[in-house]
Amino acid sequence: MAFDWFWKAMGASQTRNQKRSRALVQEAEAQHSELSQLDDAALAQRARELTAGGLKDPAAFLAVLGVAAHRTLGLEPFPVQSQAVLRLVEGDVIQMATGEGKTLVGAMAATGFALTGKRVHVITVNDYLAERDAEWMRPLVEFFGLRVASVTEKMGPAERREAYSGDIVYGPVNEIGFDVLRDQQITRREDAVQAPADVALVDEADSVLVDEALVPLVLAGNQPGQEPTGQITDVVRTLREREHYTIDDDRRNVFLTDDGAARVEGALGIDSLYDDEHIGTTLVKVNLALHAKALLIRDIHYLVTDGKVALIDASRGRVADLQRWPDGLQAAVEAKEGLDVTEGGRILDTITLQALMRRYPMVCGMTGTAVEATDQLRQFYDLHVSVIDRNKELRRFDEADRIYATAAEKNRAIVDEIAALHATGQPVLVGTHDVAESEALAEALTDLGIEVNVLNAKNDAEEARIIAEAGDLGRVTVSTQMAGRGTDIRLGGADQSDHDAVAELGGLAVIGTSRHRTARLDNQLRGRAGRQGDPGLSLFFVSLQDDVVTSGGAGENVTARPEPDGSINSDRIRDWVGHCQRVTEGQLLEIHAQTWKYNQLLADQRDIIEERRARLLDTDQAWVELSERAPEVEPAEDHIQQARDIMLFHLDDEWAEHLAVMDDVRESIHLRAIARETPIDEYHRIAVREFKDLAQRAVDKAVETFRAGGTLEDLGLARPSATWTYMVSDNPLAGSGNSAIWGIGNLFR
């Protein structure tokens, strides 16, 4: 490994690592003036000398990078940025506060990797950031004779192939994942678009590696859609909560009561939903329709626009253009809304973001909130976290939570607080949990004559423009949690023309309308204020009716005496709210761990298929196997490719069928608990059994096709004429806001 010197020089403990990093940075600063005397060619040559066969002198190399950054970008790296570069190249996830210059740090580290001969994928959360950062950092990368490119959704295969051949490739995680899936469908190696990469450098690492880690990316092939609910939707629409179904405390599961089951059975004309002939079909469809009715709420979990259901990304609070639920649930929501049920298609292949990241020999990353995700990063990726100090001391004031008895009292207080801050000219950024809440708050503020910028479902470039101005005098910006992430909020606007005036008013004020289910998301919002030593304020409002309190405190009876305005000033209650949040954090970690167990076995099986596919694609293995099994078949002119096409078709077909079977099993696996079986153990047993003979079945069918003669098209075995990609929301209720429970219309009245 090019950076093996780190393991020896820095030792195992993070404290020693950081101490050694600081010493190396000081050495680099001492060499800065000498290296500044070199011309561009000599400086680039010095970098190549320092990285030939591995990094020989990290301090000198940091100094070279610093000089080059100043010449090409006009940016002089702070010592803490140089320290962060060192921690990245060792393979850590670094925590750097908002506004501390992560984009430059990432480019410097990527350049270091690339100069030692490693291809780097810089993973971003969207197209806009991939394109922006690649262009912004291009002068630095090209200074050293390296090639940099970005991959975006709009690019075709040829453009992607050219981009992936670069030394440093910026790309959104979903596009990189979709290209992996598409490359697993090719029948000629030259049709692949990706070139192998050695390093994944993940921007917003907590979002990619934790929040969305279990989101499956899906490649689907065209297949006629089917109405999966039919009469069932109409029946379920008449069911009433508590009488016909119940919902658990954290609003993640819904259950038919005996009366509800009897009502459905009567309407459908069947004896029992739980008979063998119905438990795996009709009951599953009823449960999907009930889930769509009771748990997925319009304008909270999804929007309906232009006659289509658009999911809302729970971790970012904005429309997820490519995302959909598993086909059965997606169709159930569409049927509930009276829309045409979209073509489901056949899943050809799928991979989770977590499995995608594990394909890279080395993963490192950067974010503003990594410490709170330490356990997940260590457990699921064996990654360590390094905290990088701020360049300037934090001057933001984090006010204690303001707690209220009811949601209505809390929401009135939020409007009053925003109005009071706005009256002084201080800019305000409000973080809400969902689209409905952001729009209701904006309406209430507009009624008071306050102009509001609302961010909840815009394109990424528009978001970035608006969020960049959120620190200007008198601005009020209401945003769903993650909107505009990756864009700096500078006091006085993007050009900082009124910086001093805003600073005198106290800087940017950040308001959270409730606590999230994890403190890490709260801290992401807090981090939007107080960049680079600027003043700032953060303040969260909480009610005892909020999701995080009712879910984390379920079953506990805690009382408090509110003031006339509903506020509760009690350290005991404040501690209890913190306890509730820790409980929900534990719940989310358990969900992640359980979902990981379901996904991991399929990921291991996918690796086996991928290895088999590579052998068939890159050798004459297909012809050898088929000619041995069917020696009577005369070789065609292009017999090796013909054999390859046949073998790959049936291997891919059997894998797609396996995914369909396991998807059905996953949707009904909770029913195994009724039979006192452990769902995860039963899932694994079925998965192993179903996979055991997959490769042999593929070979047997390939031999039949080979003997039949002709092309795959002649035999009606052509691959899908159209494919498309999307993401599956495997956890549709993660991060739902309090408005899901308490209604939308009167949130801020």
XYZ file of C-alpha atoms in Angstrom:
749
model
C 0.000 0.000 0.000
C 1.347 3.406 -0.992
C 0.591 4.868 2.428
C 1.844 1.959 4.588
C 4.243 4.390 6.234
C 1.265 5.848 8.081
C 0.531 2.636 9.934
C 4.102 2.462 11.195
C 4.779 6.148 11.743
C 1.538 7.064 13.452
C 0.789 4.059 15.614
C -2.603 2.625 16.400
C -4.209 5.203 18.657
C -6.143 8.120 17.226
C -4.508 10.493 19.718
C -1.035 9.571 18.557
C -2.174 9.737 14.935
C -3.410 13.280 15.396
C -0.272 14.333 17.251
C 1.942 12.947 14.492
C -0.248 14.577 11.821
C 0.197 17.995 13.448
C 3.962 17.506 13.558
C 4.037 16.666 9.856
C 1.962 19.769 9.093
C 4.473 21.926 10.969
C 7.293 20.373 8.936
C 5.342 21.143 5.754
C 4.930 24.792 6.744
C 8.679 25.068 7.287
C 9.326 23.907 3.701
C 6.670 26.127 2.122
C 8.832 29.165 1.332
C 11.621 27.088 -0.245
C 9.220 25.187 -2.508
C 7.479 28.430 -3.472
C 10.654 29.412 -5.344
C 10.232 26.537 -7.829
C 8.508 27.158 -11.143
C 5.405 25.135 -12.102
C 7.272 22.416 -13.984
C 9.807 21.915 -11.222
C 7.092 21.842 -8.551
C 5.103 19.210 -10.451
C 8.289 17.184 -10.983
C 9.015 17.395 -7.255
C 5.555 15.938 -6.554
C 6.219 13.027 -8.925
C 9.557 12.345 -7.233
C 7.901 12.318 -3.806
C 5.213 9.836 -4.896
C 7.169 7.448 -7.154
C 6.704 4.003 -5.636
C 4.846 5.396 -2.644
C 4.865 8.581 -0.601
C 8.431 9.117 0.613
C 8.201 12.440 2.472
C 4.643 13.352 3.509
C 5.610 16.732 4.955
C 7.321 17.818 1.729
C 4.404 16.527 -0.306
C 1.925 18.524 1.799
C 4.040 21.613 1.175
C 3.989 20.962 -2.583
C 0.189 20.566 -2.519
C -0.160 23.790 -0.544
C 1.942 25.799 -2.983
C 0.078 24.313 -5.957
C -3.332 25.066 -4.413
C -2.324 28.699 -3.926
C -1.068 29.033 -7.519
C -3.975 27.282 -9.234
C -6.963 28.091 -7.032
C -5.854 31.097 -5.023
C -6.470 29.058 -1.855
C -3.889 28.767 0.912
C -4.672 25.594 2.904
C -5.045 26.121 6.638
C -2.887 23.853 8.829
C -6.040 21.979 9.878
C -6.844 21.312 6.221
C -3.391 19.812 5.671
C -3.913 17.680 8.770
C -7.226 16.492 7.360
C -5.493 15.468 4.104
C -3.118 13.255 6.076
C -5.959 11.565 7.927
C -7.863 10.931 4.683
C -4.934 9.266 2.949
C -4.612 6.879 5.865
C -8.223 5.841 5.381
C -10.120 7.682 8.114
C -13.441 9.447 8.020
C -12.665 13.000 9.051
C -15.041 15.327 10.848
C -14.647 18.927 9.742
C -17.105 21.666 10.626
C -19.154 23.443 7.977
C -17.173 26.123 6.139
C -13.758 24.661 6.986
C -12.912 23.790 3.386
C -13.684 20.099 2.875
C -13.806 20.456 -0.927
C -10.156 21.528 -1.106
C -9.162 18.852 1.411
C -10.840 16.176 -0.689
C -9.143 17.363 -3.884
C -5.704 17.463 -2.227
C -6.125 13.947 -0.813
C -7.455 12.622 -4.130
C -4.454 14.159 -5.903
C -2.131 12.444 -3.434
C -3.750 9.065 -4.086
C -3.702 9.589 -7.862
C -0.013 10.541 -7.955
C 0.817 7.194 -6.310
C -1.014 5.412 -9.130
C -4.426 4.890 -7.558
C -7.654 5.749 -9.373
C -9.989 7.695 -7.064
C -13.757 8.042 -7.067
C -14.845 11.135 -5.151
C -18.379 10.209 -4.113
C -20.911 13.044 -3.800
C -24.630 13.135 -2.952
C -25.865 14.659 -6.218
C -25.000 15.620 -9.809
C -24.655 19.301 -9.026
C -21.916 18.816 -6.422
C -20.055 16.284 -8.588
C -19.936 18.659 -11.559
C -19.257 21.759 -9.462
C -16.409 20.278 -7.437
C -14.711 18.612 -10.416
C -14.637 21.914 -12.310
C -13.647 23.922 -9.259
C -10.701 21.659 -8.404
C -9.675 20.917 -12.017
C -6.756 23.441 -12.098
C -5.137 21.831 -9.041
C -5.453 18.282 -10.362
C -4.306 19.110 -13.887
C -1.310 21.044 -12.524
C 0.230 17.647 -11.764
C -0.605 16.147 -15.166
C -3.573 14.179 -13.861
C -7.000 13.840 -15.471
C -10.185 14.766 -13.608
C -13.779 14.226 -14.738
C -17.316 14.031 -13.401
C -20.099 11.534 -14.063
C -23.682 12.819 -14.129
C -27.100 11.398 -14.921
C -27.368 13.078 -18.328
C -24.241 11.408 -19.764
C -24.343 8.574 -22.294
C -22.203 5.393 -22.276
C -19.351 6.824 -24.357
C -19.081 9.940 -22.179
C -19.171 7.832 -19.030
C -16.468 5.501 -20.348
C -14.232 8.491 -21.054
C -14.918 10.010 -17.613
C -14.204 6.779 -15.739
C -10.834 6.477 -17.460
C -9.661 9.578 -15.563
C -7.389 9.543 -12.538
C -9.914 11.315 -10.305
C -13.618 10.871 -11.002
C -16.299 12.875 -9.191
C -19.732 11.272 -9.254
C -22.984 10.972 -7.280
C -23.179 7.696 -5.422
C -26.336 6.537 -7.185
C -24.896 7.063 -10.692
C -21.729 5.167 -9.824
C -23.850 2.354 -8.395
C -26.137 2.217 -11.424
C -23.098 1.951 -13.690
C -21.918 -1.042 -11.645
C -25.296 -2.701 -12.219
C -25.373 -1.907 -15.928
C -21.855 -3.255 -16.356
C -23.084 -6.538 -14.895
C -25.422 -6.965 -17.873
C -22.872 -6.649 -20.674
C -21.903 -9.587 -22.892
C -18.720 -8.008 -24.314
C -16.077 -6.559 -22.013
C -15.560 -3.524 -24.252
C -19.137 -2.443 -23.523
C -18.320 -1.775 -19.854
C -18.187 1.911 -18.899
C -16.421 1.705 -15.545
C -12.727 1.157 -14.987
C -11.753 -0.338 -11.607
C -11.084 2.233 -8.880
C -8.816 1.809 -5.873
C -10.209 4.444 -3.523
C -13.639 5.812 -2.669
C -13.357 9.244 -1.070
C -16.858 9.925 0.207
C -18.124 13.468 0.688
C -20.980 13.798 3.213
C -19.837 10.382 4.429
C -22.468 10.016 7.142
C -25.245 10.511 4.588
C -23.845 7.962 2.115
C -22.366 5.420 4.518
C -25.025 5.545 7.234
C -28.274 7.380 6.409
C -28.720 5.864 2.954
C -26.401 2.862 3.304
C -29.186 0.303 3.005
C -30.966 1.948 0.071
C -30.974 -0.646 -2.732
C -30.137 0.600 -6.207
C -32.158 -1.329 -8.768
C -31.767 -2.111 -12.456
C -35.090 -3.228 -13.925
C -36.126 -4.608 -17.287
C -39.392 -3.933 -19.077
C -42.270 -6.197 -18.125
C -46.012 -5.451 -18.329
C -47.322 -3.913 -15.117
C -50.041 -5.606 -13.125
C -52.646 -4.189 -10.761
C -51.504 -5.768 -7.492
C -54.359 -4.608 -5.278
C -57.571 -4.401 -7.339
C -60.652 -4.762 -5.151
C -58.426 -4.944 -2.086
C -57.718 -1.191 -2.232
C -61.418 -0.363 -2.092
C -61.970 -2.700 0.855
C -58.990 -1.390 2.832
C -60.078 2.208 2.204
C -63.174 1.561 4.384
C -61.208 0.246 7.389
C -61.057 2.381 10.542
C -58.151 2.691 12.967
C -58.557 0.945 16.336
C -61.668 -0.865 15.132
C -60.238 -2.654 12.101
C -56.497 -2.116 12.515
C -53.951 -0.885 15.048
C -50.642 0.943 14.626
C -47.644 0.422 16.905
C -46.225 3.279 18.965
C -43.432 4.260 16.593
C -45.815 4.130 13.628
C -43.727 1.666 11.655
C -46.140 -1.282 11.581
C -49.885 -1.720 11.152
C -51.911 -4.804 12.105
C -55.375 -6.038 11.233
C -57.681 -6.700 14.179
C -59.969 -9.741 14.186
C -62.843 -7.457 13.155
C -60.718 -5.993 10.375
C -59.749 -9.401 9.034
C -63.396 -10.513 9.119
C -64.473 -7.388 7.228
C -61.852 -7.974 4.509
C -62.686 -11.674 4.262
C -66.392 -10.904 3.884
C -65.809 -8.297 1.208
C -63.486 -10.555 -0.767
C -65.662 -13.638 -0.303
C -62.972 -15.835 1.238
C -63.045 -18.010 4.353
C -59.756 -16.901 5.934
C -56.874 -14.621 5.029
C -54.635 -16.979 6.956
C -55.351 -20.128 4.924
C -52.387 -21.536 3.005
C -53.841 -20.378 -0.321
C -54.124 -16.746 0.849
C -51.377 -16.144 3.418
C -48.645 -15.660 0.814
C -50.758 -13.769 -1.720
C -53.993 -12.104 -0.657
C -52.813 -11.335 2.887
C -49.580 -9.802 1.577
C -51.587 -7.537 -0.772
C -53.970 -6.554 2.035
C -51.023 -5.676 4.269
C -49.454 -3.587 1.508
C -52.698 -1.692 0.911
C -53.115 -1.179 4.665
C -49.533 0.063 4.967
C -50.182 2.539 2.140
C -53.406 3.744 3.763
C -52.321 4.023 7.392
C -48.599 4.733 7.406
C -47.711 6.567 4.197
C -49.147 10.056 4.230
C -49.393 12.365 1.246
C -47.186 15.478 1.508
C -45.259 13.823 4.336
C -43.828 10.682 2.782
C -44.673 11.419 -0.834
C -46.102 14.005 -3.201
C -48.460 13.513 -6.118
C -47.331 15.573 -9.089
C -48.417 15.256 -12.718
C -50.342 12.103 -11.910
C -47.343 10.344 -10.406
C -46.198 9.475 -6.909
C -42.899 11.172 -6.004
C -41.202 9.903 -2.867
C -39.695 12.282 -0.338
C -36.167 11.361 0.718
C -36.472 11.028 4.494
C -32.831 11.840 5.227
C -32.828 15.042 3.141
C -36.474 16.041 3.224
C -36.719 16.633 -0.495
C -38.164 14.858 -3.523
C -36.121 11.800 -4.487
C -36.452 11.830 -8.264
C -35.248 8.287 -8.854
C -36.611 6.652 -5.734
C -39.546 4.280 -5.376
C -40.802 1.767 -2.886
C -40.716 -1.982 -3.551
C -43.102 -2.682 -6.421
C -45.974 -3.997 -4.301
C -45.972 -0.998 -1.960
C -45.428 1.496 -4.784
C -48.443 0.070 -6.610
C -50.520 0.106 -3.418
C -49.872 3.841 -2.906
C -50.661 4.557 -6.565
C -53.904 2.610 -6.272
C -54.756 4.435 -3.033
C -54.381 7.760 -4.854
C -56.438 6.561 -7.828
C -53.487 6.758 -10.204
C -52.448 4.418 -12.983
C -50.263 1.686 -11.542
C -46.810 2.077 -13.078
C -45.042 -0.689 -14.883
C -43.319 -2.722 -12.220
C -40.743 -4.375 -14.391
C -38.524 -7.273 -13.509
C -35.573 -6.604 -11.232
C -32.453 -7.612 -13.156
C -29.953 -6.749 -10.452
C -29.706 -4.748 -7.259
C -27.030 -3.516 -4.877
C -27.176 -1.473 -1.664
C -24.997 1.581 -1.177
C -23.284 -0.258 1.661
C -22.386 -3.190 -0.605
C -21.298 -0.726 -3.297
C -18.854 0.964 -0.935
C -17.418 -2.367 0.175
C -16.324 -3.028 -3.431
C -13.539 -0.459 -3.071
C -10.188 -1.663 -1.674
C -10.037 1.542 0.365
C -12.740 3.870 1.647
C -12.267 7.215 3.386
C -14.568 10.166 3.806
C -15.405 13.547 5.247
C -18.418 15.130 6.875
C -19.391 17.658 9.499
C -20.969 15.019 11.769
C -18.988 11.783 11.938
C -18.459 11.319 15.678
C -22.110 10.452 16.310
C -21.874 7.787 13.580
C -18.670 6.251 14.974
C -20.346 2.982 15.971
C -21.962 2.450 12.569
C -18.792 3.356 10.672
C -16.728 0.934 12.743
C -19.303 -1.873 12.782
C -20.214 -1.862 9.105
C -17.046 -0.561 7.395
C -14.224 -0.912 9.944
C -13.582 2.817 9.555
C -12.159 5.140 12.197
C -13.112 8.760 12.801
C -10.643 11.632 13.158
C -11.914 14.974 14.437
C -10.178 17.960 12.851
C -10.056 21.140 14.918
C -11.615 24.314 13.591
C -9.341 26.874 11.995
C -10.959 29.534 14.168
C -12.662 29.107 17.525
C -16.426 28.445 17.472
C -18.465 31.522 18.426
C -21.940 30.061 17.844
C -24.275 30.072 20.837
C -26.231 26.821 21.180
C -29.254 27.732 23.258
C -30.961 25.128 25.452
C -34.030 23.503 23.883
C -37.333 25.260 24.375
C -39.831 22.609 25.407
C -43.625 22.858 25.165
C -46.458 20.633 26.291
C -48.251 20.441 22.945
C -47.304 20.694 19.291
C -49.713 23.594 18.766
C -48.102 25.658 21.547
C -44.642 24.833 20.231
C -45.529 25.854 16.687
C -46.947 29.208 17.808
C -43.714 29.840 19.704
C -41.638 29.010 16.615
C -43.501 31.576 14.523
C -43.142 34.207 17.271
C -39.387 33.560 17.604
C -38.762 33.793 13.850
C -40.762 37.018 13.671
C -38.776 38.518 16.565
C -35.412 37.622 15.019
C -36.492 38.837 11.589
C -37.530 42.183 13.026
C -33.873 42.847 13.931
C -32.622 41.973 10.421
C -30.823 38.831 11.606
C -30.995 36.060 8.956
C -32.863 32.914 9.987
C -32.578 29.379 8.639
C -35.332 27.026 9.809
C -34.891 23.258 9.518
C -38.175 21.343 9.234
C -38.796 17.607 8.955
C -40.996 17.338 5.894
C -42.518 19.191 2.975
C -45.921 19.733 4.587
C -44.377 21.250 7.709
C -42.141 23.598 5.709
C -45.052 24.832 3.615
C -47.344 25.320 6.612
C -44.665 27.325 8.434
C -43.951 29.435 5.342
C -47.668 30.193 4.996
C -47.917 31.276 8.632
C -44.892 33.581 8.233
C -46.188 34.998 4.958
C -49.453 35.884 6.712
C -47.339 38.046 9.043
C -45.842 39.857 6.051
C -42.500 38.026 6.259
C -40.968 37.057 2.919
C -39.806 33.425 3.005
C -37.593 31.299 0.762
C -38.820 27.698 0.916
C -36.523 24.812 0.015
C -38.110 21.396 -0.113
C -38.278 20.021 -3.641
C -36.173 22.131 -5.990
C -33.350 21.088 -8.263
C -29.907 20.916 -6.696
C -28.479 23.964 -8.478
C -31.448 26.130 -7.453
C -31.120 24.865 -3.873
C -27.441 25.742 -3.802
C -28.123 29.286 -5.058
C -30.825 29.963 -2.472
C -28.977 28.379 0.452
C -25.837 30.367 -0.417
C -27.850 33.574 0.177
C -29.475 32.368 3.407
C -27.008 34.382 5.505
C -27.910 37.755 3.996
C -29.569 40.557 5.953
C -33.232 39.928 6.731
C -33.379 36.538 4.949
C -35.754 33.889 6.246
C -35.167 30.466 4.704
C -37.354 27.497 5.565
C -35.725 24.266 4.495
C -36.272 20.564 4.894
C -33.393 19.071 6.832
C -30.783 18.326 4.191
C -31.696 20.745 1.416
C -28.681 22.581 0.077
C -26.168 20.402 1.903
C -22.688 20.862 0.497
C -23.151 24.608 -0.051
C -21.570 27.154 2.293
C -23.769 29.769 3.992
C -21.717 32.943 4.217
C -22.779 35.906 6.346
C -23.916 38.834 4.233
C -24.834 36.623 1.259
C -22.724 34.700 -1.229
C -20.553 37.777 -1.913
C -20.344 38.579 1.844
C -21.046 42.245 1.063
C -22.973 42.681 4.333
C -20.839 40.321 6.418
C -20.005 42.779 9.182
C -23.579 44.024 9.489
C -24.922 40.486 9.882
C -22.134 39.594 12.319
C -23.090 42.568 14.521
C -26.656 41.219 14.646
C -25.407 37.841 15.921
C -24.812 35.994 12.655
C -27.055 33.320 11.181
C -29.774 32.014 13.507
C -30.613 28.328 12.952
C -33.918 27.032 14.300
C -34.954 23.392 14.466
C -38.702 22.770 14.642
C -38.163 19.549 16.602
C -35.433 17.129 17.571
C -34.570 14.400 15.093
C -34.424 10.714 15.910
C -30.651 10.993 16.054
C -28.564 13.814 17.505
C -26.335 13.660 14.439
C -29.077 15.159 12.269
C -29.589 17.913 14.854
C -25.879 18.706 14.709
C -25.937 18.806 10.909
C -28.495 21.586 11.175
C -26.602 23.406 13.951
C -23.457 23.310 11.816
C -24.970 25.608 9.205
C -24.252 28.523 11.596
C -20.936 29.680 13.042
C -18.617 28.976 10.081
C -14.972 30.151 10.231
C -15.279 31.921 13.580
C -18.458 33.804 12.652
C -21.047 34.392 15.371
C -24.258 32.406 15.177
C -27.182 30.964 17.091
C -28.833 27.545 17.167
C -32.118 26.802 18.903
C -34.388 23.756 18.876
C -38.045 23.663 19.808
C -39.529 20.447 21.225
C -43.022 19.401 22.272
C -44.011 16.375 24.311
C -46.109 15.334 21.299
C -43.154 15.178 18.890
C -42.294 11.870 17.232
C -38.945 11.546 18.957
C -40.598 11.926 22.376
C -43.638 9.719 21.822
C -41.534 7.004 20.189
C -38.510 7.115 22.491
C -40.624 7.556 25.598
C -43.330 5.022 24.726
C -44.814 3.425 27.803
C -43.345 6.009 30.194
C -45.620 8.367 32.077
C -43.822 11.665 32.557
C -45.693 14.705 33.796
C -44.729 18.370 33.958
C -46.454 21.613 34.872
C -46.365 23.971 31.879
C -46.407 27.753 32.007
C -49.504 29.600 30.671
C -47.937 29.674 27.167
C -47.328 25.917 27.294
C -43.580 26.166 27.839
C -41.871 23.776 30.264
C -38.723 24.955 32.027
C -37.501 21.807 33.736
C -34.074 20.178 33.695
C -35.765 16.857 34.451
C -37.925 17.097 31.344
C -34.977 18.319 29.284
C -32.963 15.270 30.389
C -35.924 13.037 29.581
C -36.160 14.426 26.030
C -32.470 13.610 25.609
C -33.183 10.095 26.890
C -36.002 9.693 24.354
C -33.651 10.675 21.540
C -31.033 8.165 22.689
C -33.713 5.458 22.694
C -34.705 6.270 19.105
C -31.040 6.302 18.090
C -30.751 2.792 19.483
C -33.861 1.759 17.570
C -32.425 3.071 14.304
C -29.125 1.273 14.902
C -31.002 -1.978 15.553
C -33.026 -1.491 12.353
C -29.763 -0.938 10.472
C -28.190 -4.045 12.007
C -31.212 -6.217 11.228
C -31.552 -4.916 7.674
C -27.815 -5.472 7.172
C -28.279 -9.132 8.130
C -30.973 -9.550 5.482
C -28.883 -7.802 2.839
C -25.502 -9.345 3.610
C -26.270 -12.881 2.488
C -27.602 -11.639 -0.859
C -24.493 -9.451 -1.186
C -22.275 -12.506 -0.641
C -24.274 -14.457 -3.202
C -23.998 -11.559 -5.632
C -20.192 -11.702 -5.306
C -20.291 -15.362 -6.350
C -22.427 -14.536 -9.392
C -20.125 -11.665 -10.290
C -17.037 -13.890 -10.161
C -18.749 -16.504 -12.333
C -19.837 -13.805 -14.777
C -16.320 -12.401 -15.055
C -14.937 -15.852 -15.936
C -17.547 -16.317 -18.646
C -16.967 -12.806 -19.988
C -13.166 -12.764 -20.046
C -12.283 -16.342 -21.051
C -13.524 -19.109 -23.341
C -15.050 -20.880 -20.327
C -18.576 -20.717 -21.790
C -17.546 -22.519 -25.000
C -15.551 -25.130 -23.064
C -18.484 -25.984 -20.808
C -21.109 -26.061 -23.549
C -19.009 -28.019 -26.042
C -18.235 -30.608 -23.361
C -21.934 -31.019 -22.524
C -23.120 -30.918 -26.147
C -20.226 -32.049 -28.371
C -22.601 -32.793 -31.243
C -23.265 -29.091 -31.883
C -21.270 -27.694 -34.793
C -19.211 -24.588 -33.894
C -20.561 -21.375 -35.342
C -18.271 -18.784 -36.922
C -18.280 -16.739 -33.723
C -18.755 -19.751 -31.478
C -16.972 -18.347 -28.393
C -19.128 -15.209 -28.295
C -22.267 -17.192 -29.098
C -21.579 -19.558 -26.202
C -20.806 -16.577 -23.973
C -24.099 -14.867 -24.888
C -26.086 -18.015 -24.080
C -24.369 -18.748 -20.771
C -24.554 -15.136 -19.586
C -28.222 -14.854 -20.541
C -29.229 -17.841 -18.436
C -26.960 -16.921 -15.529
C -28.450 -13.397 -15.426
C -31.964 -14.793 -15.850
C -31.561 -17.209 -12.933
C -30.096 -14.457 -10.751
C -33.045 -12.163 -11.549
C -35.437 -14.983 -10.687
C -33.578 -15.550 -7.408
C -33.933 -11.857 -6.539
C -37.674 -12.001 -7.282
C -38.117 -15.061 -5.049
C -36.169 -13.493 -2.188
C -38.088 -10.221 -2.581
C -41.350 -12.141 -2.107
C -39.874 -13.950 0.894
C -38.709 -10.660 2.416
C -42.163 -9.077 2.087
C -43.839 -11.947 3.946
C -41.029 -13.023 6.277
C -42.660 -11.360 9.297
C -45.369 -14.003 9.056
C -42.755 -16.575 10.057
C -42.899 -15.147 13.556
C -46.488 -16.406 13.786
C -45.123 -19.938 13.430
C -42.551 -19.214 16.165
C -39.690 -19.213 13.686
C -36.952 -16.576 13.784
C -37.521 -14.490 10.626
C -33.844 -13.801 9.868
C -32.849 -17.461 10.329
C -35.709 -18.607 8.119
C -34.787 -16.006 5.481
C -31.198 -17.235 5.436
C -32.311 -20.860 5.219
C -34.519 -20.111 2.210
C -31.864 -17.934 0.536
C -29.204 -20.636 0.828
C -31.589 -23.316 -0.405
C -32.752 -21.269 -3.393
C -29.232 -20.218 -4.363
C -27.666 -23.656 -4.009
C -28.565 -24.948 -7.469
C -28.744 -21.607 -9.299
C -25.505 -21.954 -11.286
C -26.278 -25.534 -12.291
C -29.777 -24.605 -13.448
C -28.270 -21.823 -15.551
C -25.831 -24.266 -17.177
C -28.558 -26.860 -17.841
C -30.784 -24.271 -19.528
C -27.824 -22.917 -21.492
C -27.111 -26.417 -22.831
C -30.743 -26.748 -23.983
C -30.531 -23.398 -25.766
C -27.151 -24.301 -27.276
C -28.547 -27.544 -28.674
C -31.615 -25.780 -30.080
C -29.382 -23.664 -32.332
C -30.014 -20.177 -33.604
C -29.674 -16.869 -31.792
C -31.262 -15.941 -28.472
C -33.644 -13.640 -30.351
C -34.696 -16.504 -32.631
C -35.582 -18.554 -29.563
C -37.512 -15.737 -27.874
C -34.834 -15.307 -25.214
C -33.739 -11.735 -25.895
C -32.715 -9.486 -23.061
C -35.164 -6.695 -22.112
C -35.505 -4.105 -24.858
C -35.556 -1.340 -22.251
C -34.065 -0.978 -18.798
C -34.264 1.710 -16.163
C -32.803 2.404 -12.756
C -34.305 3.497 -9.482
C -33.729 3.361 -5.736
C -35.912 1.427 -3.335
C -36.962 3.120 -0.103
C -36.392 0.157 2.193
C -37.294 2.125 5.314
C -40.084 4.504 4.210
C -40.847 5.856 7.674
C -37.346 6.786 8.780
C -37.264 10.341 10.036
C -40.968 11.081 9.688
C -41.943 14.343 11.325
C -44.489 15.126 14.012
C -46.890 16.415 11.376
C -47.502 12.819 10.319
C -49.324 12.323 13.603
C -50.787 15.699 14.428
C -52.131 16.766 11.054
C -51.049 19.297 8.489
C -53.645 22.034 8.300
C -53.176 23.766 11.642
C -49.500 23.196 12.336
C -48.594 26.822 12.870
C -51.976 28.365 13.738
